[in-house]
Amino acid sequence: MDKLSDLLPGKTSTDPEDLLCYGFDSSGLEAPPTAVVWPQDVTDVIKVIKYAYANRVPVIPRGAGTGMTGGAVPSKGAIVLSMEKMNRIIEIDEENLTVLVEPGVLNGKLQRELQRRRLFYPPDPASMNFCTIGGNVAENAGGARAVKYGVTKDYVLGLEAVLPDGRLIRTGVKTAKGVVGYDLTGLLVGSEGTLAVITKIRLKVLPMPQEVITLLVFFKELEKTGLAVTQIISEGIIPRTLEFLDKETIKAVENYKPIGLPKDIDAMLLIELDGVPSVITKDAEKISGICERLDGEIIMAENEAAREKLWEARRAVSPALFHISPTKINEDIVVPRSKLPEMLRILKGFSESSGIRIVNFGHAGDGNIHVNLMVDRNNKTEYEKAVKLVEEIFRATLELGGTISGEHGVGLTKKNYISMEIGPDELELMKKIKAVFDPTNILNPGKIFP
Amino acid sequence: MDKLSDLLPGKTSTDPEDLLCYGFDSSGLEAPPTAVVWPQDVTDVIKVIKYAYANRVPVIPRGAGTGMTGGAVPSKGAIVLSMEKMNRIIEIDEENLTVLVEPGVLNGKLQRELQRRRLFYPPDPASMNFCTIGGNVAENAGGARAVKYGVTKDYVLGLEAVLPDGRLIRTGVKTAKGVVGYDLTGLLVGSEGTLAVITKIRLKVLPMPQEVITLLVFFKELEKTGLAVTQIISEGIIPRTLEFLDKETIKAVENYKPIGLPKDIDAMLLIELDGVPSVITKDAEKISGICERLDGEIIMAENEAAREKLWEARRAVSPALFHISPTKINEDIVVPRSKLPEMLRILKGFSESSGIRIVNFGHAGDGNIHVNLMVDRNNKTEYEKAVKLVEEIFRATLELGGTISGEHGVGLTKKNYISMEIGPDELELMKKIKAVFDPTNILNPGKIFP
C-alpha cells in the first residue's frame, strides 16, 4: 500500500494501532483493515477510490463506527475511508430552511448549530453526540423523534457522492420538490455504504418548536403501557417521542446507576410533546388522563433541568446493558403499533421458555422495539441458543406484519436473515442495482446480501 | 391482438373510439394504442404483462390520464393498461394510521372516505377529484399542501407491483420504519410507469387537523407577494397552503368567470392554516400583520362556505387558461423559496422581450411556479419562439438552484430537456436501473430518457 500513502501523504496510516481502532463498530464484530485514509475533501476521496478501483481493493466508508450491524467493519484486505475530517457545515440557508454539510459532521454538533439559529433537524439517533450525518444517511438512521418527524430519508434533499470507479455524481435538488428522473437520492439513503461514497449532503430543516413538555409514566402492567400508546395516538395526539423501557431494562438501569425508579413497576413510558405551549399543555393533560385511567403514575417536566432528569433513565440504558452480560445481541424489530403488546408478550414467552434474559426498550410510538438478548459469547451452548432465538423473534415479527430492522440496517449481522423478509425477486433486483453502481464490487463488499 | 382478448375476455377493447379515448393525457399529446385492457385484479395485470413480454409489445400503465407530461400517452403499437377498475380501498387501519388501496382509487374518493373517520391524506394535486392514487404514486404528485405536509413519496410505505416479465414483487413495509435492503419503494415512486406496474399501495395517513383557516390577500406589487411568503416562513409559521396567482392569471380567471377580484392588483396569495384553533387564529393574525405591512388587502374565512368562496379563484385557473389561447405550454419549475421574486422578475422580462404571454401561478411556499406560455400551436413562428423560451426559462431556473419539474415529471414533454438538469453519469445510472427492471424495454418505453 505504499502507493496509497504516496497519493495521500500524511492522510494515510498502516500503523497496527490505527488498523485496530478502525477495524470495528458497535456490532462488536471486528477485522482490521490494511490501511486507513482520512480524506480532507472530495479530491482525496476520488484519489482513494480510483486507486482502489484500479487495484481491485475493497473500500469501507466509515462515519463514527457507531453502527450496530457491522456496516463499517472491514472485509479482508480493505482500505477504511474514514470521513471524520470532512466535517464542515458548509451552509445554513435560513431563508430556504436547508443546510449543506460534509458527511463527517456530528449529528449533535449540527443540532447545536441549528438550535442557535432557532432551527431544528429532527433525526436524533441515541448516538447523536458521536455519530455522523454521513453515517446517518448511509444507514437511514431513526431516533426517538421519528414517531412525529420521520427518519433521516425524510430530510435528505440531495447528495454529492463518488461512484466506485471515481466518478462524481450529484443527486436530488436544493428545493422543496423535484421529480426529474429516478430518485437516486432515496436509493443512496440507507444503502449502507455499498453504492457510492457520500461527500456532501443537503438536508431539509424545520423551524424550532416553541416549547417541549416531557412526561414520565410508570405502569404496573406491561399490557397497559401498550394500551396507553394506542390510546394516545387514537386521540389524534402525535407526541414527538413515545419511548418505553420494560422491567428488565429498568432493573439494569437501577443496578448500573441508581436513579430512584420505582422497583415494583413493569414498564415506563417517556413521552415528549413539542409545539405551541397552550396546545401541548392541553395534550399533556389528555395524556395524563389516559395514563391515570390505566393506573399509570405520572411525573411531568416543563423546563430543561427537569427534562434532563427524566431522560436520565433512558440515556443510561445503553451503558447499563453493557454491564449486565458479556454479550448483547441487539435487534431492532418493528411491528405495526397496535401489535406492540402482542409482540412484547411473545418476547416474554421466548425468554421464559429459553431461559435467556431478554431486555426490551425502544420507540413504542413506531412499534420499534430494541430487543436485547443478554448472553455470553464464550458460553457456546447459550450463545447458539440465542442465535436460534433471534430467528424465532424475526419470524414472529414478520408474522405480525413487521420488519426485522427499523433503524440499524442489515450490514453483516442480519444478512443471513434478509431472505426472511425480502423475497428472491426483490433481492435479485437489489443485487443488480448494486452491480449497476459497483460492477467490480469494491465498495463495502459482503454487506447486506447473503 | 385477438389472443389478448381471448386471455381477458370482456376486459379488452380494440374499438377505435376506445383507442382514441385512451390515447392522450393532459399534456395535449396523443397517439392511439392498439388495444386497451381494463384489469380487475393483479392476475389480469400479470396476464397482460406476460402476453406483452412474450410478444415484445409496449405496455402503458394508465391512471386517469390527468398527467401533464405525456407519461400515459401510448408509444407505437402499445397496449394501454387502464387501472381504473382496480379501485378498491382494501383496508383503512385506524389504529396504525395506514391504508391499503388499489391504484385506480381516486385521490378525492380516498380523501372523503378518510375524512369520515377523521383521518387525513395530505397530497392534493389540483386534479384530485379525477386523478388516481396509482397515477399520483407513479408521478410522485404534489399539491397545494406540500409546503407543510410533503408530497406523495412521503406517504408511500410499501407497494405491490408487477415487473415487466410478469413477476410480482412486494416492496417496503406496513410499519412506521423499515431499513432492510435498498429502498425499492422510493425508486418506484416517481418512476412514471417505466419500472413496474403498481397493483397495491400502502399509504401512511394522519389524524385530521382540528380546524382550518383560509386567507386571501391581494397585493398591489408582485415583489411584495414574494416578500410576504419569505416573512411568513421566517416567523416559523408553516401554512398548509401558500398559493399565488399573478396578474395575468387573475385577469384570465375574471374573464372566464367573474368572481369580483380587484382589477388593480398585481398578485394574490391564498393561504391556509390548519391545526389547533387557538394556534392557527394567532398565526392568522401574525400573517395578517405581515401582509398589512406590505400593503396587502386581506379577506379571512373560518368556515367551509366562506373557504370554498376563497378557493373559487384558484380552482378556476385551469379551465380559465384553456380559454385564453389555443395552446398552453405548461411548465412547473421550482426555485429555492427565497428566489421566487427573482424568478418572477425574470419571467416578466422574458414575456416582455419575446411578446409571448406568460401566466404564472402556483405553490409559492415551495418555490414551485406553474409557468404557462399562452400560444397557438398552429402559429409556427410563435410556437417555435415559445419552445425556445422554455429552454431559456429552464436555464434561468437551474441557475437559481432550481429544478425543471416539481410535480409533473419528465414523460415525453420534458425528456429533451432532462440533460440540462441531470448529468450524463447520473442519467447513465438511471438508464441502467431501467434496464435492470425492464431489460426488453416494454414498459412505457420512450419516456423520461432522451
XYZ file of C-alpha atoms in Angstrom, chain B:
450
model
C -54.372 -8.722 -30.734
C -57.007 -11.477 -30.824
C -55.060 -13.534 -28.405
C -55.141 -10.748 -25.822
C -58.934 -10.583 -25.882
C -59.024 -14.371 -25.505
C -56.832 -14.072 -22.452
C -59.010 -11.362 -20.891
C -62.474 -11.742 -22.359
C -64.724 -8.754 -21.759
C -61.844 -6.701 -20.399
C -60.189 -5.761 -23.675
C -61.119 -3.388 -26.460
C -59.773 -2.553 -29.896
C -62.779 -0.360 -30.740
C -61.369 2.769 -32.479
C -63.412 5.002 -30.199
C -61.862 3.428 -27.092
C -58.440 3.669 -28.682
C -58.992 7.410 -29.183
C -60.222 7.867 -25.604
C -57.147 6.205 -24.159
C -54.618 7.763 -26.476
C -53.995 11.091 -24.732
C -53.391 12.768 -21.406
C -53.432 16.354 -20.114
C -50.206 17.180 -21.960
C -52.254 17.608 -25.125
C -50.201 14.938 -26.880
C -51.994 11.950 -28.366
C -51.325 8.657 -30.129
C -53.920 5.888 -30.077
C -52.862 2.480 -28.712
C -53.646 -0.811 -30.482
C -55.667 -2.124 -27.551
C -56.995 -1.088 -24.157
C -57.250 -3.540 -21.264
C -59.120 -2.950 -18.003
C -57.694 -5.422 -15.481
C -59.913 -6.261 -12.496
C -57.185 -7.674 -10.317
C -53.487 -8.472 -10.168
C -53.968 -11.766 -12.053
C -55.302 -9.820 -15.012
C -52.318 -7.451 -14.858
C -49.901 -10.376 -14.867
C -51.696 -11.919 -17.874
C -51.368 -8.718 -19.879
C -47.745 -8.206 -18.913
C -46.781 -11.797 -19.728
C -48.512 -11.515 -23.081
C -46.734 -8.246 -23.812
C -43.398 -9.642 -22.643
C -43.720 -12.741 -24.817
C -44.719 -10.668 -27.844
C -42.454 -7.675 -27.138
C -45.389 -5.277 -27.203
C -45.153 -1.985 -25.266
C -47.478 -1.613 -22.272
C -48.583 1.806 -20.977
C -49.951 1.768 -17.418
C -52.604 4.486 -17.103
C -54.352 6.079 -14.134
C -56.871 8.738 -15.116
C -54.832 10.435 -17.832
C -54.514 13.687 -15.880
C -50.718 13.717 -16.205
C -49.181 16.859 -17.694
C -46.099 15.490 -19.460
C -47.368 12.670 -21.666
C -46.473 9.855 -19.267
C -49.621 7.941 -20.216
C -49.508 8.697 -23.958
C -49.039 5.399 -25.846
C -45.991 4.641 -27.936
C -46.405 2.929 -31.314
C -48.261 -0.378 -31.164
C -48.812 -0.194 -27.406
C -51.408 -1.763 -25.147
C -52.900 0.675 -22.639
C -53.340 -0.939 -19.229
C -56.046 1.198 -17.693
C -56.089 0.655 -13.929
C -59.415 2.432 -13.380
C -61.334 -0.712 -12.385
C -58.816 -1.725 -9.746
C -60.193 0.970 -7.497
C -60.888 -0.612 -4.122
C -59.902 0.811 -0.775
C -58.856 -2.540 0.680
C -58.148 -1.549 4.253
C -58.269 1.532 6.465
C -56.194 0.657 9.539
C -57.226 3.350 12.000
C -55.045 2.025 14.812
C -51.832 2.092 12.809
C -52.743 5.055 10.612
C -52.211 3.304 7.284
C -54.436 2.475 4.314
C -54.101 -0.169 1.617
C -55.548 0.755 -1.765
C -55.604 -0.405 -5.353
C -54.014 2.003 -7.832
C -57.250 3.046 -9.536
C -58.882 4.623 -6.481
C -59.432 8.348 -6.973
C -57.454 10.642 -4.701
C -60.616 12.623 -3.856
C -62.570 9.472 -3.043
C -59.856 8.327 -0.631
C -59.805 11.802 0.950
C -63.559 11.652 1.557
C -63.507 8.111 2.983
C -60.739 9.121 5.365
C -62.477 12.352 6.369
C -65.438 10.337 7.655
C -63.062 8.587 10.043
C -61.362 11.874 10.938
C -58.219 10.814 9.100
C -56.240 12.797 6.560
C -54.157 12.030 3.453
C -52.365 15.317 2.663
C -51.257 15.076 -1.020
C -53.856 17.022 -3.017
C -52.925 17.557 -6.677
C -55.208 20.109 -8.365
C -56.810 17.198 -10.252
C -57.590 15.331 -7.018
C -61.206 14.670 -7.921
C -60.216 12.915 -11.157
C -56.715 11.559 -10.684
C -55.861 8.160 -9.211
C -53.579 7.275 -6.335
C -51.693 4.937 -8.703
C -51.006 7.850 -11.040
C -50.032 10.017 -8.063
C -47.507 7.390 -6.968
C -46.137 6.908 -10.485
C -45.589 10.665 -10.853
C -44.820 11.454 -7.188
C -47.585 14.024 -7.267
C -47.501 17.119 -5.113
C -50.261 19.609 -4.436
C -51.129 22.753 -2.564
C -50.494 21.239 0.870
C -46.941 20.100 0.095
C -45.413 23.143 1.776
C -46.401 21.737 5.169
C -47.035 18.052 4.504
C -44.684 16.984 1.701
C -45.520 15.059 -1.459
C -46.764 11.579 -2.367
C -43.432 9.829 -1.699
C -43.593 10.964 1.923
C -46.719 8.820 2.385
C -45.939 5.610 0.468
C -44.888 2.848 2.882
C -44.972 -0.127 0.559
C -46.031 -1.355 -2.860
C -47.089 -4.471 -4.691
C -46.073 -4.324 -8.346
C -45.695 -6.464 -11.447
C -42.306 -6.478 -13.150
C -42.187 -6.246 -16.965
C -41.654 -10.025 -17.185
C -44.747 -10.768 -15.095
C -43.146 -11.451 -11.713
C -44.968 -9.975 -8.716
C -42.877 -8.062 -6.202
C -43.607 -6.534 -2.800
C -41.573 -3.614 -1.523
C -41.420 -1.640 1.705
C -43.208 -2.219 4.973
C -46.503 -1.844 6.815
C -44.756 -0.203 9.727
C -43.612 3.326 10.532
C -39.984 2.406 9.853
C -38.020 -0.167 7.896
C -34.423 -0.248 6.634
C -33.940 -3.738 5.223
C -32.258 -3.602 1.805
C -32.365 -0.858 -0.813
C -35.416 1.381 -0.950
C -37.224 -0.137 -3.937
C -40.427 1.608 -2.859
C -38.789 5.013 -3.186
C -37.365 4.028 -6.547
C -40.781 3.043 -7.935
C -42.423 6.250 -6.669
C -41.993 8.839 -9.398
C -40.679 6.332 -11.947
C -43.528 7.315 -14.297
C -44.683 3.784 -15.038
C -41.357 2.778 -16.544
C -40.149 0.209 -13.984
C -43.145 -1.844 -12.851
C -46.954 -1.809 -12.832
C -48.149 -0.868 -9.359
C -51.040 -3.041 -8.176
C -51.337 -2.224 -4.462
C -50.271 0.775 -2.381
C -49.852 1.057 1.391
C -50.057 4.701 2.475
C -49.419 6.456 5.740
C -52.266 8.726 6.881
C -52.533 11.324 9.648
C -55.137 12.345 12.207
C -57.338 15.065 10.725
C -56.307 18.591 11.712
C -58.801 20.125 14.140
C -59.505 23.267 12.173
C -58.656 25.203 9.048
C -58.462 28.961 8.425
C -58.212 30.385 4.915
C -56.917 33.828 3.983
C -56.940 35.600 0.665
C -54.526 38.507 0.297
C -54.392 40.970 -2.605
C -51.124 42.733 -3.347
C -50.505 45.809 -5.472
C -46.913 44.731 -6.178
C -45.709 41.284 -7.180
C -42.454 41.899 -5.332
C -44.289 42.231 -2.019
C -46.076 38.921 -2.564
C -42.713 37.170 -2.578
C -41.613 39.113 0.494
C -44.772 38.074 2.330
C -44.038 34.402 1.632
C -40.477 34.644 2.940
C -41.512 36.638 6.017
C -44.294 34.210 6.947
C -41.911 31.235 6.880
C -39.223 33.218 8.737
C -41.764 33.727 11.537
C -41.683 29.944 11.963
C -45.207 29.633 10.555
C -45.693 26.826 8.031
C -49.158 27.261 6.479
C -50.610 24.191 4.852
C -51.019 26.054 1.604
C -49.346 29.179 0.316
C -50.604 29.611 -3.250
C -50.080 32.586 -5.502
C -51.756 33.861 -8.659
C -50.164 36.576 -10.764
C -51.914 39.464 -12.533
C -52.277 37.574 -15.834
C -53.831 34.608 -14.042
C -56.265 36.860 -12.153
C -57.267 38.530 -15.420
C -57.804 35.153 -17.076
C -59.969 33.978 -14.174
C -62.084 37.148 -14.190
C -62.624 36.887 -17.947
C -63.654 33.250 -17.697
C -65.822 33.535 -14.576
C -66.252 36.973 -12.986
C -65.724 36.444 -9.262
C -65.188 40.093 -8.431
C -61.467 40.052 -7.830
C -59.992 43.562 -7.659
C -58.769 44.795 -11.046
C -55.879 46.897 -9.856
C -53.866 44.173 -8.119
C -50.610 42.630 -9.247
C -50.898 39.295 -7.455
C -52.773 37.415 -4.750
C -51.933 34.814 -2.135
C -54.257 32.083 -0.941
C -53.064 31.000 2.481
C -54.474 28.134 4.507
C -53.566 27.211 8.069
C -54.563 24.013 9.831
C -54.213 22.732 13.364
C -55.448 23.685 16.809
C -57.922 26.616 16.650
C -56.180 28.864 19.201
C -52.826 28.436 17.443
C -53.952 28.999 13.894
C -56.018 32.003 14.938
C -52.855 33.573 16.332
C -50.846 32.561 13.270
C -53.521 34.072 11.035
C -53.209 37.334 12.981
C -49.424 37.311 12.545
C -49.800 36.647 8.825
C -52.330 39.459 8.545
C -49.850 41.767 10.255
C -47.083 40.817 7.830
C -49.330 41.272 4.800
C -50.737 44.589 6.022
C -47.247 45.998 6.437
C -46.698 45.031 2.788
C -49.922 46.858 1.810
C -51.827 43.630 1.308
C -55.629 43.605 1.492
C -56.877 40.617 3.489
C -60.058 38.517 3.460
C -60.385 35.740 6.039
C -62.643 32.672 6.066
C -63.186 30.484 9.071
C -65.978 28.242 7.842
C -66.385 25.818 4.984
C -68.699 28.006 2.864
C -66.514 31.093 3.127
C -63.455 28.945 2.453
C -64.979 27.499 -0.715
C -65.643 31.069 -1.882
C -61.974 31.983 -1.413
C -60.835 28.870 -3.290
C -63.099 29.716 -6.218
C -60.468 31.793 -7.986
C -57.737 29.202 -7.523
C -59.974 26.398 -8.787
C -60.974 28.403 -11.849
C -57.378 28.844 -13.008
C -57.071 25.666 -15.054
C -60.305 25.986 -17.069
C -59.743 29.763 -17.417
C -56.369 29.235 -19.039
C -57.834 26.855 -21.593
C -59.996 29.740 -22.736
C -57.382 32.374 -23.407
C -55.306 30.716 -26.109
C -55.453 27.571 -28.237
C -52.247 26.133 -26.786
C -50.858 26.277 -23.274
C -47.264 25.227 -22.724
C -47.425 24.307 -19.093
C -44.233 24.043 -17.021
C -43.792 23.512 -13.273
C -40.376 24.819 -12.335
C -39.196 25.135 -8.730
C -36.664 27.588 -7.297
C -35.477 27.905 -3.701
C -38.271 29.800 -1.959
C -36.141 32.918 -1.451
C -35.525 33.146 -5.206
C -39.223 33.306 -6.053
C -39.357 37.123 -6.531
C -36.242 36.988 -8.722
C -37.664 34.179 -10.852
C -40.940 36.048 -11.279
C -39.000 39.137 -12.404
C -37.071 37.022 -14.903
C -40.304 35.542 -16.274
C -41.790 39.020 -16.644
C -38.696 40.054 -18.581
C -38.922 37.003 -20.841
C -42.561 37.745 -21.575
C -41.856 41.383 -22.400
C -38.874 40.678 -24.622
C -40.493 37.794 -26.501
C -44.010 39.165 -26.718
C -45.326 35.815 -25.510
C -47.982 35.976 -22.830
C -46.813 34.135 -19.712
C -49.282 33.334 -16.953
C -47.851 32.270 -13.584
C -49.437 30.771 -10.535
C -48.526 28.002 -8.149
C -47.216 26.876 -4.822
C -45.290 29.894 -3.549
C -44.426 28.161 -0.285
C -42.442 25.541 -2.197
C -40.998 27.970 -4.759
C -43.000 25.924 -7.286
C -44.284 28.040 -10.179
C -46.709 26.836 -12.814
C -45.438 28.775 -15.813
C -47.885 28.850 -18.698
C -46.855 30.100 -22.127
C -50.050 31.023 -23.941
C -49.624 30.454 -27.673
C -51.175 28.907 -30.732
C -49.630 25.659 -31.901
C -50.751 26.449 -35.450
C -48.833 29.705 -35.479
C -45.469 28.134 -36.279
C -43.292 31.192 -35.651
C -44.911 31.917 -32.315
C -44.886 28.283 -31.239
C -41.213 27.794 -32.077
C -40.357 31.002 -30.256
C -42.215 29.700 -27.210
C -40.420 26.351 -27.334
C -37.107 28.192 -27.380
C -38.264 30.333 -24.481
C -38.989 27.216 -22.427
C -35.323 26.307 -22.688
C -34.344 29.806 -21.514
C -36.774 29.549 -18.592
C -35.278 26.189 -17.602
C -31.757 27.607 -17.824
C -32.657 30.530 -15.563
C -34.385 28.170 -13.132
C -31.348 25.912 -12.877
C -29.036 28.920 -12.464
C -31.065 29.929 -9.407
C -30.554 26.449 -7.917
C -33.918 25.109 -9.021
C -35.367 22.129 -10.854
C -37.266 21.920 -14.139
C -40.104 19.899 -12.599
C -41.549 19.925 -9.119
C -44.665 17.866 -9.746
C -45.316 16.864 -13.340
C -42.358 14.637 -14.109
C -40.464 14.278 -17.378
C -42.589 11.990 -19.561
C -42.441 12.989 -23.217
C -42.634 16.761 -22.978
C -39.503 17.287 -20.877
C -37.306 14.396 -21.958
C -35.326 16.543 -24.367
C -34.524 18.926 -21.511
C -33.585 16.349 -18.853
C -29.870 16.665 -19.628
C -29.987 20.331 -18.654
C -30.555 19.180 -15.051
C -29.281 15.610 -14.802
C -25.622 14.953 -15.665
C -24.507 12.209 -18.086
C -23.243 9.878 -15.324
C -26.438 10.200 -13.309
C -28.516 9.667 -16.452
C -26.490 6.572 -17.280
C -27.202 5.167 -13.788
C -30.913 5.776 -14.312
C -30.903 4.079 -17.701
C -29.108 1.077 -16.262
C -31.669 0.889 -13.457
C -34.383 0.942 -16.127
C -32.611 -1.971 -17.841
C -32.445 -3.910 -14.542
C -36.219 -3.729 -14.174
C -37.184 -3.797 -17.830
C -34.436 -5.388 -19.958
C -36.644 -5.685 -23.044
C -37.962 -2.119 -22.681
C -41.662 -2.923 -22.989
C -42.898 -0.843 -20.051
C -43.815 2.720 -21.032
C -40.889 2.969 -23.457
C -39.680 6.296 -24.789
C -40.486 8.229 -21.616
C -38.094 10.190 -19.351
C -34.915 9.450 -21.336
C -33.957 11.399 -24.468
